[in-house]
mmCIF file of C-alpha atoms in Angstrom:
data_model
loop_
_atom_site.group_PDB
_atom_site.id
_atom_site.type_symbol
_atom_site.label_atom_id
_atom_site.label_comp_id
_atom_site.label_asym_id
_atom_site.label_seq_id
_atom_site.Cartn_x
_atom_site.Cartn_y
_atom_site.Cartn_z
ATOM 1 C CA UNK A 1 -0.079 -0.067 0.684
ATOM 2 C CA UNK A 2 1.217 3.793 -0.710
ATOM 3 C CA UNK A 3 1.575 6.001 2.067
ATOM 4 C CA UNK A 4 3.781 9.514 2.484
ATOM 5 C CA UNK A 5 5.178 10.883 5.477
ATOM 6 C CA UNK A 6 5.390 14.268 6.521
ATOM 7 C CA UNK A 7 8.208 15.477 9.031
ATOM 8 C CA UNK A 8 7.407 17.944 10.652
ATOM 9 C CA UNK A 9 3.308 18.842 11.742
ATOM 10 C CA UNK A 10 4.787 22.846 12.584
ATOM 11 C CA UNK A 11 7.370 24.899 10.622
ATOM 12 C CA UNK A 12 8.526 27.800 11.539
ATOM 13 C CA UNK A 13 10.895 30.493 9.528
ATOM 14 C CA UNK A 14 11.611 33.507 9.166
ATOM 15 C CA UNK A 15 10.229 35.869 6.011
ATOM 16 C CA UNK A 16 12.804 36.052 3.125
ATOM 17 C CA UNK A 17 13.833 32.968 4.744
ATOM 18 C CA UNK A 18 14.173 29.315 3.425
ATOM 19 C CA UNK A 19 10.746 27.502 3.047
ATOM 20 C CA UNK A 20 11.772 23.753 3.136
ATOM 21 C CA UNK A 21 8.532 21.393 4.015
ATOM 22 C CA UNK A 22 9.905 17.282 3.959
ATOM 23 C CA UNK A 23 7.281 14.931 2.452
ATOM 24 C CA UNK A 24 8.581 10.874 1.757
ATOM 25 C CA UNK A 25 6.312 8.469 0.398
ATOM 26 C CA UNK A 26 6.575 4.613 0.185
ATOM 27 C CA UNK A 27 5.392 2.841 -3.096
ATOM 28 C CA UNK A 28 6.454 -0.394 -4.788
ATOM 29 C CA UNK A 29 6.965 1.758 -7.250
ATOM 30 C CA UNK A 30 7.354 5.389 -8.474
ATOM 31 C CA UNK A 31 4.170 7.377 -8.617
ATOM 32 C CA UNK A 32 2.388 10.718 -8.627
ATOM 33 C CA UNK A 33 3.079 12.865 -6.481
ATOM 34 C CA UNK A 34 1.175 16.260 -5.205
ATOM 35 C CA UNK A 35 1.449 18.452 -2.969
ATOM 36 C CA UNK A 36 -1.967 20.933 -1.867
ATOM 37 C CA UNK A 37 -2.239 24.859 -0.111
ATOM 38 C CA UNK A 38 -4.727 24.853 2.383
ATOM 39 C CA UNK A 39 -5.840 29.169 3.299
ATOM 40 C CA UNK A 40 -6.960 29.183 7.042
ATOM 41 C CA UNK A 41 -11.003 28.740 6.265
ATOM 42 C CA UNK A 42 -10.532 27.163 2.917
ATOM 43 C CA UNK A 43 -10.065 24.543 1.663
ATOM 44 C CA UNK A 44 -8.056 22.399 -0.199
ATOM 45 C CA UNK A 45 -5.259 23.844 -3.945
ATOM 46 C CA UNK A 46 -3.379 21.913 -6.137
ATOM 47 C CA UNK A 47 0.300 23.713 -5.836
ATOM 48 C CA UNK A 48 2.127 21.540 -7.795
ATOM 49 C CA UNK A 49 2.323 17.476 -8.955
ATOM 50 C CA UNK A 50 5.147 15.493 -10.773
ATOM 51 C CA UNK A 51 3.803 12.863 -13.715
ATOM 52 C CA UNK A 52 7.175 11.626 -14.335
ATOM 53 C CA UNK A 53 7.828 14.096 -16.374
ATOM 54 C CA UNK A 54 10.918 15.908 -14.990
ATOM 55 C CA UNK A 55 11.976 15.787 -11.509
ATOM 56 C CA UNK A 56 11.942 19.213 -10.459
ATOM 57 C CA UNK A 57 8.440 20.186 -10.432
ATOM 58 C CA UNK A 58 7.811 23.740 -10.257
ATOM 59 C CA UNK A 59 3.993 25.095 -8.923
ATOM 60 C CA UNK A 60 2.143 28.555 -7.958
ATOM 61 C CA UNK A 61 3.679 30.721 -6.013
ATOM 62 C CA UNK A 62 7.324 30.401 -6.221
ATOM 63 C CA UNK A 63 7.022 26.817 -5.098
ATOM 64 C CA UNK A 64 9.199 23.677 -6.112
ATOM 65 C CA UNK A 65 10.021 20.697 -5.288
ATOM 66 C CA UNK A 66 12.795 17.839 -6.165
ATOM 67 C CA UNK A 67 11.294 14.026 -6.962
ATOM 68 C CA UNK A 68 13.923 12.048 -5.685
ATOM 69 C CA UNK A 69 13.296 8.621 -5.992
ATOM 70 C CA UNK A 70 16.811 6.973 -4.176
ATOM 71 C CA UNK A 71 15.408 8.955 -1.588
ATOM 72 C CA UNK A 72 11.603 8.422 -1.767
ATOM 73 C CA UNK A 73 11.146 12.175 -1.071
ATOM 74 C CA UNK A 74 9.107 15.028 -2.773
ATOM 75 C CA UNK A 75 9.907 17.815 -0.703
ATOM 76 C CA UNK A 76 8.536 21.348 -1.337
ATOM 77 C CA UNK A 77 10.454 24.047 -0.765
ATOM 78 C CA UNK A 78 10.199 27.758 -1.390
ATOM 79 C CA UNK A 79 13.310 30.678 -1.667
ATOM 80 C CA UNK A 80 11.883 32.989 -0.080
ATOM 81 C CA UNK A 81 9.212 32.839 2.765
ATOM 82 C CA UNK A 82 6.179 35.627 2.080
ATOM 83 C CA UNK A 83 4.479 36.756 5.381
ATOM 84 C CA UNK A 84 1.276 35.062 2.693
ATOM 85 C CA UNK A 85 2.643 31.973 3.030
ATOM 86 C CA UNK A 86 1.182 31.056 6.249
ATOM 87 C CA UNK A 87 -1.177 28.005 5.837
ATOM 88 C CA UNK A 88 -0.986 24.388 6.078
ATOM 89 C CA UNK A 89 0.953 22.241 3.020
ATOM 90 C CA UNK A 90 0.030 18.497 2.145
ATOM 91 C CA UNK A 91 2.053 16.384 0.517
ATOM 92 C CA UNK A 92 -0.033 13.580 -1.200
ATOM 93 C CA UNK A 93 0.307 10.103 -3.083
ATOM 94 C CA UNK A 94 -1.305 8.382 -6.215
ATOM 95 C CA UNK A 95 -0.546 4.883 -7.529
ATOM 96 C CA UNK A 96 0.408 5.654 -11.858
ATOM 97 C CA UNK A 97 -1.420 2.099 -12.277
ATOM 98 C CA UNK A 98 -4.419 3.531 -12.208
ATOM 99 C CA UNK A 99 -8.240 2.261 -11.509
ATOM 100 C CA UNK A 100 -11.564 3.638 -10.980
ATOM 101 C CA UNK A 101 -10.479 2.448 -7.541
ATOM 102 C CA UNK A 102 -7.977 4.308 -6.987
ATOM 103 C CA UNK A 103 -6.910 6.856 -4.434
ATOM 104 C CA UNK A 104 -5.057 9.451 -3.594
ATOM 105 C CA UNK A 105 -3.787 9.168 0.122
ATOM 106 C CA UNK A 106 -2.832 12.641 1.384
ATOM 107 C CA UNK A 107 -0.317 12.816 4.001
ATOM 108 C CA UNK A 108 -1.417 14.501 7.674
ATOM 109 C CA UNK A 109 -0.446 17.953 7.123
ATOM 110 C CA UNK A 110 2.507 20.513 7.806
ATOM 111 C CA UNK A 111 1.353 23.724 9.245
ATOM 112 C CA UNK A 112 3.633 26.610 8.068
ATOM 113 C CA UNK A 113 4.185 29.681 10.600
ATOM 114 C CA UNK A 114 6.126 32.558 8.844
ATOM 115 C CA UNK A 115 7.799 35.374 11.635
ATOM 116 C CA UNK A 116 8.032 38.830 10.530
ATOM 117 C CA UNK B 1 -16.778 27.721 -14.299
ATOM 118 C CA UNK B 2 -17.468 27.790 -10.910
ATOM 119 C CA UNK B 3 -16.174 24.435 -9.542
ATOM 120 C CA UNK B 4 -16.563 22.421 -6.756
ATOM 121 C CA UNK B 5 -19.513 23.591 -4.640
ATOM 122 C CA UNK B 6 -20.917 22.918 -1.127
ATOM 123 C CA UNK B 7 -24.224 23.365 0.912
ATOM 124 C CA UNK B 8 -24.529 25.069 3.597
ATOM 125 C CA UNK B 9 -21.286 27.015 4.042
ATOM 126 C CA UNK B 10 -21.667 26.357 8.483
ATOM 127 C CA UNK B 11 -24.238 24.411 10.466
ATOM 128 C CA UNK B 12 -25.084 23.750 13.913
ATOM 129 C CA UNK B 13 -27.268 20.943 15.232
ATOM 130 C CA UNK B 14 -28.279 19.720 17.713
ATOM 131 C CA UNK B 15 -27.467 15.658 19.376
ATOM 132 C CA UNK B 16 -29.553 13.303 17.283
ATOM 133 C CA UNK B 17 -30.497 15.735 14.628
ATOM 134 C CA UNK B 18 -30.440 14.520 10.927
ATOM 135 C CA UNK B 19 -29.280 16.641 7.858
ATOM 136 C CA UNK B 20 -28.026 16.378 4.423
ATOM 137 C CA UNK B 21 -24.562 17.980 3.104
ATOM 138 C CA UNK B 22 -24.759 19.003 -0.989
ATOM 139 C CA UNK B 23 -22.099 19.071 -3.036
ATOM 140 C CA UNK B 24 -22.029 19.742 -6.687
ATOM 141 C CA UNK B 25 -18.684 19.687 -9.750
ATOM 142 C CA UNK B 26 -19.164 21.219 -12.755
ATOM 143 C CA UNK B 27 -16.215 19.493 -14.358
ATOM 144 C CA UNK B 28 -17.217 16.562 -15.255
ATOM 145 C CA UNK B 29 -15.366 14.706 -12.977
ATOM 146 C CA UNK B 30 -16.384 10.558 -12.572
ATOM 147 C CA UNK B 31 -14.880 10.350 -8.999
ATOM 148 C CA UNK B 32 -16.230 11.757 -5.972
ATOM 149 C CA UNK B 33 -15.067 11.986 -2.033
ATOM 150 C CA UNK B 34 -16.267 13.495 1.124
ATOM 151 C CA UNK B 35 -13.489 14.192 3.837
ATOM 152 C CA UNK B 36 -13.441 14.917 6.825
ATOM 153 C CA UNK B 37 -10.659 17.650 9.041
ATOM 154 C CA UNK B 38 -10.303 17.753 12.246
ATOM 155 C CA UNK B 39 -7.286 19.702 14.465
ATOM 156 C CA UNK B 40 -4.537 17.359 14.568
ATOM 157 C CA UNK B 41 -5.969 14.739 12.380
ATOM 158 C CA UNK B 42 -5.643 15.600 9.212
ATOM 159 C CA UNK B 43 -7.450 14.055 6.202
ATOM 160 C CA UNK B 44 -9.944 11.150 6.718
ATOM 161 C CA UNK B 45 -11.120 9.817 3.707
ATOM 162 C CA UNK B 46 -15.764 8.974 4.624
ATOM 163 C CA UNK B 47 -17.087 7.571 1.404
ATOM 164 C CA UNK B 48 -16.246 7.611 -2.340
ATOM 165 C CA UNK B 49 -17.663 7.591 -5.478
ATOM 166 C CA UNK B 50 -15.261 5.873 -8.281
ATOM 167 C CA UNK B 51 -17.920 6.686 -11.381
ATOM 168 C CA UNK B 52 -21.531 7.802 -11.424
ATOM 169 C CA UNK B 53 -23.478 4.709 -9.612
ATOM 170 C CA UNK B 54 -21.213 3.157 -7.113
ATOM 171 C CA UNK B 55 -20.697 4.184 -3.555
ATOM 172 C CA UNK B 56 -17.796 2.949 -1.070
ATOM 173 C CA UNK B 57 -16.648 3.341 2.513
ATOM 174 C CA UNK B 58 -13.453 5.221 3.211
ATOM 175 C CA UNK B 59 -11.621 4.975 6.575
ATOM 176 C CA UNK B 60 -14.671 6.861 9.050
ATOM 177 C CA UNK B 61 -17.784 6.072 7.043
ATOM 178 C CA UNK B 62 -19.493 4.692 10.336
ATOM 179 C CA UNK B 63 -22.370 7.307 10.891
ATOM 180 C CA UNK B 64 -22.667 8.242 7.751
ATOM 181 C CA UNK B 65 -24.242 7.710 3.634
ATOM 182 C CA UNK B 66 -24.176 8.929 0.606
ATOM 183 C CA UNK B 67 -26.014 9.219 -2.451
ATOM 184 C CA UNK B 68 -24.286 9.686 -5.677
ATOM 185 C CA UNK B 69 -27.324 11.435 -7.235
ATOM 186 C CA UNK B 70 -25.847 11.883 -10.822
ATOM 187 C CA UNK B 71 -22.583 12.552 -12.370
ATOM 188 C CA UNK B 72 -22.657 15.751 -10.938
ATOM 189 C CA UNK B 73 -24.085 15.646 -7.336
ATOM 190 C CA UNK B 74 -22.496 13.404 -4.186
ATOM 191 C CA UNK B 75 -24.603 14.011 -0.936
ATOM 192 C CA UNK B 76 -23.492 13.160 2.841
ATOM 193 C CA UNK B 77 -26.010 12.949 5.245
ATOM 194 C CA UNK B 78 -25.996 12.452 8.891
ATOM 195 C CA UNK B 79 -29.165 10.613 9.929
ATOM 196 C CA UNK B 80 -28.666 11.070 13.879
ATOM 197 C CA UNK B 81 -25.791 13.690 14.906
ATOM 198 C CA UNK B 82 -23.292 13.482 17.690
ATOM 199 C CA UNK B 83 -21.000 15.168 19.255
ATOM 200 C CA UNK B 84 -17.904 13.385 17.653
ATOM 201 C CA UNK B 85 -19.536 13.960 14.218
ATOM 202 C CA UNK B 86 -18.560 18.781 14.926
ATOM 203 C CA UNK B 87 -15.713 18.932 11.504
ATOM 204 C CA UNK B 88 -14.855 20.577 8.839
ATOM 205 C CA UNK B 89 -16.515 18.244 5.487
ATOM 206 C CA UNK B 90 -15.305 18.708 2.198
ATOM 207 C CA UNK B 91 -15.994 17.571 -0.692
ATOM 208 C CA UNK B 92 -13.520 16.569 -3.482
ATOM 209 C CA UNK B 93 -13.545 15.627 -7.421
ATOM 210 C CA UNK B 94 -11.128 14.255 -9.392
ATOM 211 C CA UNK B 95 -11.428 13.832 -13.542
ATOM 212 C CA UNK B 96 -10.700 10.048 -12.476
ATOM 213 C CA UNK B 97 -9.631 8.376 -15.653
ATOM 214 C CA UNK B 98 -5.605 8.674 -14.973
ATOM 215 C CA UNK B 99 -3.553 8.429 -12.283
ATOM 216 C CA UNK B 100 -1.988 11.755 -12.519
ATOM 217 C CA UNK B 101 -5.539 13.526 -11.956
ATOM 218 C CA UNK B 102 -5.985 15.962 -9.347
ATOM 219 C CA UNK B 103 -8.422 16.311 -6.803
ATOM 220 C CA UNK B 104 -10.077 19.403 -6.400
ATOM 221 C CA UNK B 105 -11.746 20.750 -3.235
ATOM 222 C CA UNK B 106 -15.059 22.712 -1.972
ATOM 223 C CA UNK B 107 -14.926 24.902 0.572
ATOM 224 C CA UNK B 108 -16.119 23.377 3.159
ATOM 225 C CA UNK B 109 -19.148 23.129 5.448
ATOM 226 C CA UNK B 110 -18.388 23.458 8.855
ATOM 227 C CA UNK B 111 -20.354 21.786 11.425
ATOM 228 C CA UNK B 112 -21.319 21.843 15.425
ATOM 229 C CA UNK B 113 -23.244 19.346 16.622
ATOM 230 C CA UNK B 114 -23.831 20.354 20.164
#
């Protein structure tokens, strides 16, 4: 069964500092991977997704993630944090062998706080 | 396109009351999902519908029922609400044709059961 683990339920960085949110997946074959963001009192929205076309994936709002098969990781980064990045971030995995019963599995989330 | 819409946005119930949460999508997606989100618990899947006419249980189905009314609509019913069902409920949809399809989420329904 596939799963994702997000290391750190809460990450706090200073405005302008590097943002690094960690995600490791468990899968027998490289899966599809997603990062979602949830701003306060809103639903989740897609930041970016990995579909095997390129290992470095760029998303919205200056975020990017790198797929590393050897480390089974898909960490999310942003070079310079902005106050508006404060939100909860979810890593998610889906099997590449698609069937009608295939589901996206979500991690437990990481809350990102930005210090002025 | 409105995407995924949910009604109501907020609801307060008394223990034992029933209600139905409505969800609709206008993206012609095959798959639809209901999640609940509680502090520190992440997203937990309640029920899903892989395609019109099918529904399946997720991780936490007890106390809930669903109906896939048509391809657009997927409702969640609480027959006898309990305080443990106080949560934020999210509906999501997915094209459901490829593994790389992402899920689209609604804005959520905040439910309080007294």
